[in-house]
């Protein structure tokens, strides 16, 4: 039925209803009114009119007021467009030339005309031409900035109007005059507001044109002698010859870790256009982690924006021009096996690139491709449709970040692999291996995953998804050390009741002593209280756990769980130490916080098990003079180390308990290779815990004092000691590091190794370890790594990340293998239990 028609028919009925009610009400009053005569009526009418006038006036005033009170904001837009009826000349590169100024004036005139055809013209202030560049085929590209002053509530209208500039320009041109410039390929949008901050005082611009064989160095102002300036905006306009690309390679990169404050941006343009932003970077890049960018054409823009605080050393990069034809982009690959990668891998691929690889393996075989690294993430990408940057094999599209077990195969001896990037955001891309396989026996001697990957047969049914598609974990008969999940998977028992759903169907998290009713809160001590008692300011659990971690930080009665400030007040916040917020009245939770930070975050590309140099600056290698590395330790200040007591027990001929047999290497990365920053120290004293039990490994902790203090710095830095009440939650991820030495067996690796492990539920661990776990121990199981990845050293750290990435010493590698073995938990001394003992002996 026609909705309009039905509406029309309904309308009179509604009006009827209205009229009857309007008539009915006055009718009941009218008798009263009539008795008091018509004079009353007139007065009432006048009053109503006056009221209406006042109301209108107030409304008008309010409206007027609000119009004038909507604050205006400065908004800057950037754009680029191709002028197709102009030819590029060298003098257009020089903003001081008469020709530059002349063409710029024409562009600005026409731009202003274009804006004048839009309703947002009233907010328009001015524009400038930033640069011109070669547009190919007798044309010039112009880069410009436009400024508007717009009421804050009209900002979006303006953004939309500017975003659709290309339409307006095109409409304008259909009626263009002969001598007008003809614009094409208009790209425009708002400039990131951080780049137009009003606090910016220091503006600098550099322009370079690379010649063949020339390398231009660009660096942050003051580099390397002083930190970059505060509140600054610096831009580098970079050009290459026509038919060339620019390549920018950073050799040093050290900015503040928070991109909201200091950051660089790389654009595939000469003006800061968001749609052509290649990347934004901040923080620190390790020298071994390549950081380089390639443009799609012969221009590139680098910007550095800084805020008022925390100025870092900055960056240095080399810029050169490379041919447009880029190596490694597609081609024919033949043979039984081979590798290929995106251009510039492991650094960033260029925008707007398309590479086709045609793989052909011997007749009669099939092809599979395994992506060893796959990093193709970007803002605005849908990881199901992959419409931005992607890899395509036949009809399968891949994008985003993928595990190294991504395998694609075809039932043919030919395969076509396509890689495409769009105009914005680039990533590191992929490296892949192709391999021919026998259709009848794809994985000789190994296990064949459903996705055609081949894995070591020992990895089948061990609870880890090694295939990537879980096919090695299907149809398994679970062992006694495993949980039988309802979905038929087997998982190691030590993942039971740790709050992480390992089975996928939650079997491993059922019957974990959680309170029966969903409305109940489970206290740390196992009691159940009604959930609405949580954070009500009352200790309902008996151990205060219902009042911990509430958004409001309160002073609470001291219990085992609550943090005690120096003034002996206890507060309800969990782990308040060194989290950057002053929670204690006396501020004591934020004192002695020169610890636990590190210059390098773990990198996505390095991954694996080898640590980066400087990634674990508290790691110590303890050597027995003359026989090398035996144990690990952790730096807790410039004089004191923490290690395991079992490392310092005399053993026949060797007097491990004596300080003079030891030497400590701080800032060491590779065994046997002293770096510039490595420091060797003898020991003054060794203090094993007095209650260390050689039989049960209870209280397995010891302290070592260096014979002289060390200078702390980037590569030698203490880890934070947790407060006695610090909570390292079950199921949380932590790290072990070392060269793989147990005191019984020699060292395994020469380069410092790392492994991610997860804290195991204490009750579960005790059951698995035949009741040998005391409250002074903490268990963790390996999360990543091979079958027998040996990463921990006896005495080495179990490092846990607190808020803001600051690391706390959760444990000391004790027994059950520091080596991260997949099927065995590692046992660590629980450092929180020894906090006061450490304080007493060392003052730390
Ligand atoms: C607009 O004019 C102001 C002052 O004259 C100037 O500082 C600003 O840079 C101009 N903005 C643009 C986008 O050209
Ligand atoms: C692509 O798919 C077709 C069928 O759609 C198949 O015949 C062919 O072998 C596949 N080729 C490649 C290279 O993936
Ligand atoms: C550990 O597991 C037990 C059951 O085995 C459970 O009662 C307890 O709540 C778990 N602890 C934690 C912290 O999850
Ligand atoms: Ca992209
Ligand atoms: Ca497995």
XYZ file of N, CA, C and O and ligand atoms in Angstrom, residues 496-499 509 511-514 522-524 526 729-730 761-764 767, ligand 3:
94
model
N 45.179 -25.895 33.034
C 43.877 -25.973 33.680
C 43.693 -24.822 34.679
O 44.639 -24.457 35.373
N 42.506 -24.283 34.715
C 42.147 -23.281 35.726
C 43.102 -22.091 35.773
O 43.447 -21.611 36.847
N 43.551 -21.619 34.631
C 44.386 -20.411 34.634
C 43.663 -19.236 33.981
O 44.259 -18.207 33.699
N 42.369 -19.431 33.750
C 41.591 -18.311 33.235
C 41.706 -18.122 31.730
O 41.086 -17.226 31.174
N 38.596 -24.766 31.814
C 38.304 -23.746 32.825
C 37.032 -24.058 33.609
O 36.524 -23.218 34.338
N 34.882 -26.288 36.502
C 35.159 -26.867 37.825
C 36.439 -26.326 38.441
O 37.299 -27.060 38.895
N 36.591 -25.043 38.381
C 37.799 -24.440 38.927
C 37.530 -23.774 40.261
O 38.163 -22.786 40.610
N 36.557 -24.311 40.990
C 36.283 -23.760 42.314
C 35.637 -22.388 42.250
O 35.610 -21.674 43.230
N 35.156 -22.015 41.043
C 34.468 -20.741 40.934
C 33.121 -20.880 41.626
O 32.538 -21.956 41.664
N 34.225 -14.528 43.222
C 35.129 -15.458 43.886
C 36.282 -14.684 44.520
O 37.043 -14.025 43.820
N 36.392 -14.781 45.819
C 37.475 -14.091 46.514
C 38.785 -14.824 46.271
O 38.796 -16.010 45.948
N 39.874 -14.119 46.480
C 41.199 -14.729 46.363
C 41.338 -15.913 47.319
O 41.976 -16.912 47.001
N 39.083 -17.928 48.125
C 38.159 -18.988 47.773
C 36.747 -18.758 48.271
O 35.836 -19.476 47.872
N 49.197 -12.409 37.952
C 48.004 -13.240 37.800
C 48.284 -14.554 37.066
O 49.107 -14.600 36.140
N 47.599 -15.586 37.518
C 47.640 -16.887 36.854
C 47.129 -16.697 35.423
O 46.166 -15.961 35.201
N 48.482 -22.122 37.309
C 47.734 -22.148 38.570
C 48.513 -22.969 39.605
O 48.919 -24.104 39.351
N 48.709 -22.387 40.769
C 49.527 -22.998 41.823
C 48.997 -24.384 42.243
O 49.773 -25.320 42.385
N 47.680 -24.466 42.415
C 47.082 -25.744 42.827
C 47.318 -26.813 41.767
O 47.702 -27.942 42.058
N 47.095 -26.431 40.525
C 47.252 -27.368 39.419
C 48.703 -27.806 39.315
O 49.015 -28.997 39.160
N 49.647 -30.310 41.960
C 49.136 -31.652 41.663
C 50.014 -32.342 40.629
O 50.375 -33.503 40.767
C 43.443 -22.832 40.556
O 42.755 -24.003 40.354
C 41.877 -24.358 41.415
C 41.230 -25.683 41.091
O 42.182 -26.611 40.733
C 40.828 -23.312 41.608
O 40.055 -23.588 42.716
C 41.482 -21.954 41.803
O 40.510 -20.947 41.804
C 42.492 -21.663 40.694
N 43.194 -20.457 41.024
C 43.228 -19.394 40.246
C 43.981 -18.232 40.744
O 42.677 -19.365 39.177
